[in-house]
Coordinates of C-alpha atoms in Angstrom, one line a residue:
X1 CA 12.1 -8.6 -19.0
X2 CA 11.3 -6.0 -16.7
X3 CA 13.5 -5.3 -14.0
X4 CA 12.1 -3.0 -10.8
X5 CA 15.1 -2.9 -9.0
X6 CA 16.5 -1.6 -12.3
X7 CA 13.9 0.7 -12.5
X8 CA 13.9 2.1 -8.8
X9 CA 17.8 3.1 -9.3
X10 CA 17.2 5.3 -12.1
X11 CA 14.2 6.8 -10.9
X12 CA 14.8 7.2 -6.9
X13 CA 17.4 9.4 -5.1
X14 CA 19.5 8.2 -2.7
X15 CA 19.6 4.8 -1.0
X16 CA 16.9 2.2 -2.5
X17 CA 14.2 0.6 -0.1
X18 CA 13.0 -3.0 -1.7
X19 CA 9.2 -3.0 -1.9
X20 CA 6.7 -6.1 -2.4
X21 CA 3.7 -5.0 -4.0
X22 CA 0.8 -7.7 -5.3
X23 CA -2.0 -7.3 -6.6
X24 CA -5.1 -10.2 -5.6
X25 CA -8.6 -10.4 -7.3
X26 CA -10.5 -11.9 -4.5
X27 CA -13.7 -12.7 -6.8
X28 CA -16.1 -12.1 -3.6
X29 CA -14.0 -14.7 -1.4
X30 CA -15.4 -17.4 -3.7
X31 CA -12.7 -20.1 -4.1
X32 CA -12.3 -22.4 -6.9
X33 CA -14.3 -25.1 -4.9
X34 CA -17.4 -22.5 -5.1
X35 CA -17.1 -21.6 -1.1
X36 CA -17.3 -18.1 0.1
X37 CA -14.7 -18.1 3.0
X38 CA -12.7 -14.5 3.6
X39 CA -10.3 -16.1 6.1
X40 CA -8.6 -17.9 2.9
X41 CA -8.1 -14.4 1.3
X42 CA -6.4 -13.4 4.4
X43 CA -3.5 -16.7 4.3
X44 CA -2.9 -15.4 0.7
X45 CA -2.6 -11.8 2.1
X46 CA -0.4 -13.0 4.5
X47 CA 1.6 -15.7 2.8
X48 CA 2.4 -12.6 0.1
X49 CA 4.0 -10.3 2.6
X50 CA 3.7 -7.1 0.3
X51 CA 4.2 -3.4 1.6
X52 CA 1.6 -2.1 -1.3
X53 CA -1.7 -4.7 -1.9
X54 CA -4.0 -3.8 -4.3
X55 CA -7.6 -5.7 -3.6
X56 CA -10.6 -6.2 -6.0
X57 CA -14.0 -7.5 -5.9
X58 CA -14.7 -6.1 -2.0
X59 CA -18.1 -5.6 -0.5
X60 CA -18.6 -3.4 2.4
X61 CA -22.0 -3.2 4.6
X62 CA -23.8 -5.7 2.3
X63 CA -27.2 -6.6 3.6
X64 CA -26.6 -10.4 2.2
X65 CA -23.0 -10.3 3.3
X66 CA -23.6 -9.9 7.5
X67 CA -22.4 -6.3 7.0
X68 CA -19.3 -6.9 7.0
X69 CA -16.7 -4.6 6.1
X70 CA -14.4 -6.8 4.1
X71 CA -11.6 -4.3 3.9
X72 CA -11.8 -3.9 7.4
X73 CA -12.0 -7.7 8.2
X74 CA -9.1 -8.9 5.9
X75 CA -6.4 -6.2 8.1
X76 CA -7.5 -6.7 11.2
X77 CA -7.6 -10.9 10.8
X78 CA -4.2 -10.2 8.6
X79 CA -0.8 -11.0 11.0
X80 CA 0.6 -7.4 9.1
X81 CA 0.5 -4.0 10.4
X82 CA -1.9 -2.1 7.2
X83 CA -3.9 1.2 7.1
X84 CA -6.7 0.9 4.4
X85 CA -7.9 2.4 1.4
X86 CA -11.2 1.6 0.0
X87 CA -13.0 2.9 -3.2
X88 CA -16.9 2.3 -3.7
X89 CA -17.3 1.1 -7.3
X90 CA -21.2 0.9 -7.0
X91 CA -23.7 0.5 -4.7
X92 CA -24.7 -3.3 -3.8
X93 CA -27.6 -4.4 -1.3
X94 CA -27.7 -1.8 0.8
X95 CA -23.7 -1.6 1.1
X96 CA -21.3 -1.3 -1.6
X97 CA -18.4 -3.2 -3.8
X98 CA -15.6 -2.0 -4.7
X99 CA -11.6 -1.9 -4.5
X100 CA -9.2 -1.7 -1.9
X101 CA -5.2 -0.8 -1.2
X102 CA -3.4 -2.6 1.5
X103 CA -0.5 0.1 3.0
X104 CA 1.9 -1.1 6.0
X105 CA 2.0 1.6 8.2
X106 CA 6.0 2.5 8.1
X107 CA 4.8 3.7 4.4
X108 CA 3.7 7.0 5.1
X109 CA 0.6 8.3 2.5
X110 CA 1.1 11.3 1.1
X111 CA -1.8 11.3 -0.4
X112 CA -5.4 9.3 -2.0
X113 CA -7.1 10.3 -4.7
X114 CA -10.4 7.9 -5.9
X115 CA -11.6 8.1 -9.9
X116 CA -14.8 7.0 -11.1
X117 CA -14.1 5.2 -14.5
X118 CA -16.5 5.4 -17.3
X119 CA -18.6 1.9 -16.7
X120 CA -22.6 0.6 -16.7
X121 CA -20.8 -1.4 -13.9
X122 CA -19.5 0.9 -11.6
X123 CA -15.7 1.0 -12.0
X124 CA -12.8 3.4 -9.8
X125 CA -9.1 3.8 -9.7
X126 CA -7.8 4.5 -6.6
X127 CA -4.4 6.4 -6.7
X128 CA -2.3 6.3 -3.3
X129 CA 0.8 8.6 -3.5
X130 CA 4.0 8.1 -1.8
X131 CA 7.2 10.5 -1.7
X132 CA 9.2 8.9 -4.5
X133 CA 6.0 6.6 -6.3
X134 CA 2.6 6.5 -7.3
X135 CA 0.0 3.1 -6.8
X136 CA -3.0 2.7 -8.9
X137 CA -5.1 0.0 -8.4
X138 CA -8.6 -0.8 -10.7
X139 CA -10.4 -3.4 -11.8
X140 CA -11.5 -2.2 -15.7
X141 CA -15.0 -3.5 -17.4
X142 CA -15.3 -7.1 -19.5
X143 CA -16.9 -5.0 -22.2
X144 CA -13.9 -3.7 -24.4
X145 CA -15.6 -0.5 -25.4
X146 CA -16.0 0.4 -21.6
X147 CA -12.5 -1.2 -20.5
X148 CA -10.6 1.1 -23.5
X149 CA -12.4 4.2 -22.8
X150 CA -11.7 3.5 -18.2
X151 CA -7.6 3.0 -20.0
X152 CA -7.5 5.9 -21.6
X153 CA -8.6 8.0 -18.6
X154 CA -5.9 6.1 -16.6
X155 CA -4.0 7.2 -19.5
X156 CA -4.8 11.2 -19.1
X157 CA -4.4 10.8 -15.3
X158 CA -0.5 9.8 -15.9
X159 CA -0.1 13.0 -17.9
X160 CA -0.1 14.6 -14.4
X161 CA 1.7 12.5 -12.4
X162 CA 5.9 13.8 -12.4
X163 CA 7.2 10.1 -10.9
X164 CA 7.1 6.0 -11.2
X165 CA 3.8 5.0 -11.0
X166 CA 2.9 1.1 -10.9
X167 CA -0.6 0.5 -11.9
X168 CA -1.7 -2.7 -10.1
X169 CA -5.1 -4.7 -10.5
X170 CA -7.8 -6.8 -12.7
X171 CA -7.2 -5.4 -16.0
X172 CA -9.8 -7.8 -17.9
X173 CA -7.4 -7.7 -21.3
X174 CA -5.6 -10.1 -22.4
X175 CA -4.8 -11.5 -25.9
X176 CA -8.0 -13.4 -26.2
X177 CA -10.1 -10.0 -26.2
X178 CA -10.8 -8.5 -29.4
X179 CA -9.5 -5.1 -28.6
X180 CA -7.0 -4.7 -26.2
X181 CA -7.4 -1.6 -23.5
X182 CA -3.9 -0.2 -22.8
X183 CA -3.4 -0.2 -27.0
X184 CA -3.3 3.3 -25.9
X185 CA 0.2 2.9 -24.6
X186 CA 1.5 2.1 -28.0
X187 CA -0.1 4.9 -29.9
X188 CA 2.0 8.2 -28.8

């Protein structure tokens, strides 16, 4: 099993700070009893208490959505202190969809970099650095051609980074998929 406090000590200098870091596909604030309520999303935001969040399956300014900016909505209506990163994945109704990263504010950004994946869809990666870690946080294509080929760029974007990174999100692969995407961590 993988242990993070394990890993934190060997990787960070000095003194350890414990982070909680989730990772929440919202599917469009649609809840299992087919209801589209965003106030739900924010109790599981909430109840999770996480420093880092990673958030798929947002829209922002969406003519059939009131405009909303759903980002915006979910920290503001959230009980926790977070600064906002939002990636558009594609353009939808006259707004967009995308992903999102949750940051408390006490963890200063050092910096945000947003990748387009290769996707039909509309697919990104958005990368938040910190001083002593990297986030990622996707949401990778169904189709297994298109979900292998957005892993392997996630892939040649780790050949650059020089600490822990923690890739967080909707990965779409599991064992039931014919091929699976992150393979590509076994081949080297």
């Amino acid at each position: 099993a993988f242990d993070l406090r394990s890993f934190a000590r060997a990787w960070l200098p000095g003194p350890t700070v414990a982070l909680r870091l989730a990772s929440y596909n919202i599917h469009k604030c649609v809840g299992l009893d087919g209801k589209r309520q965003p106030e739900r999303i924010v109790d599981v935001v909430n109840a999770l208490q996480a420093d880092v969040v990673a958030l798929q399956e947002l829209d922002s300014a969406a003519n059939g959505r009131w405009k909303r900016v759903l980002l915006d909505d979910i920290a503001k209506w959230s009980e926790l202190d977070y600064v906002q990163v939002y990636g558009i994945a594609a353009d939808y109704d006259g707004g967009s969809v995308g992903n999102g990263t949750l940051v408390k504010r006490w963890l200063p950004i050092k910096k945000i970099k947003k990748m387009k994946l290769s996707s039909d869809v509309g697919r990104i990666l958005i990368r938040t650095d910190f001083e002593d870690f990297s986030f990622m946080s996707t949401h990778l294509d169904l189709d297994d051609k298109h979900r292998m080929n957005e892993a392997a760029a996630i892939c040649t974007e780790l050949d650059y980074i020089r600490k822990p990174v923690v890739l967080a999100g909707d990965m779409n692969d599991s064992n039931r998929r014919k091929n699976l995407a992150f393979s590509v961590f076994l081949e080297d």
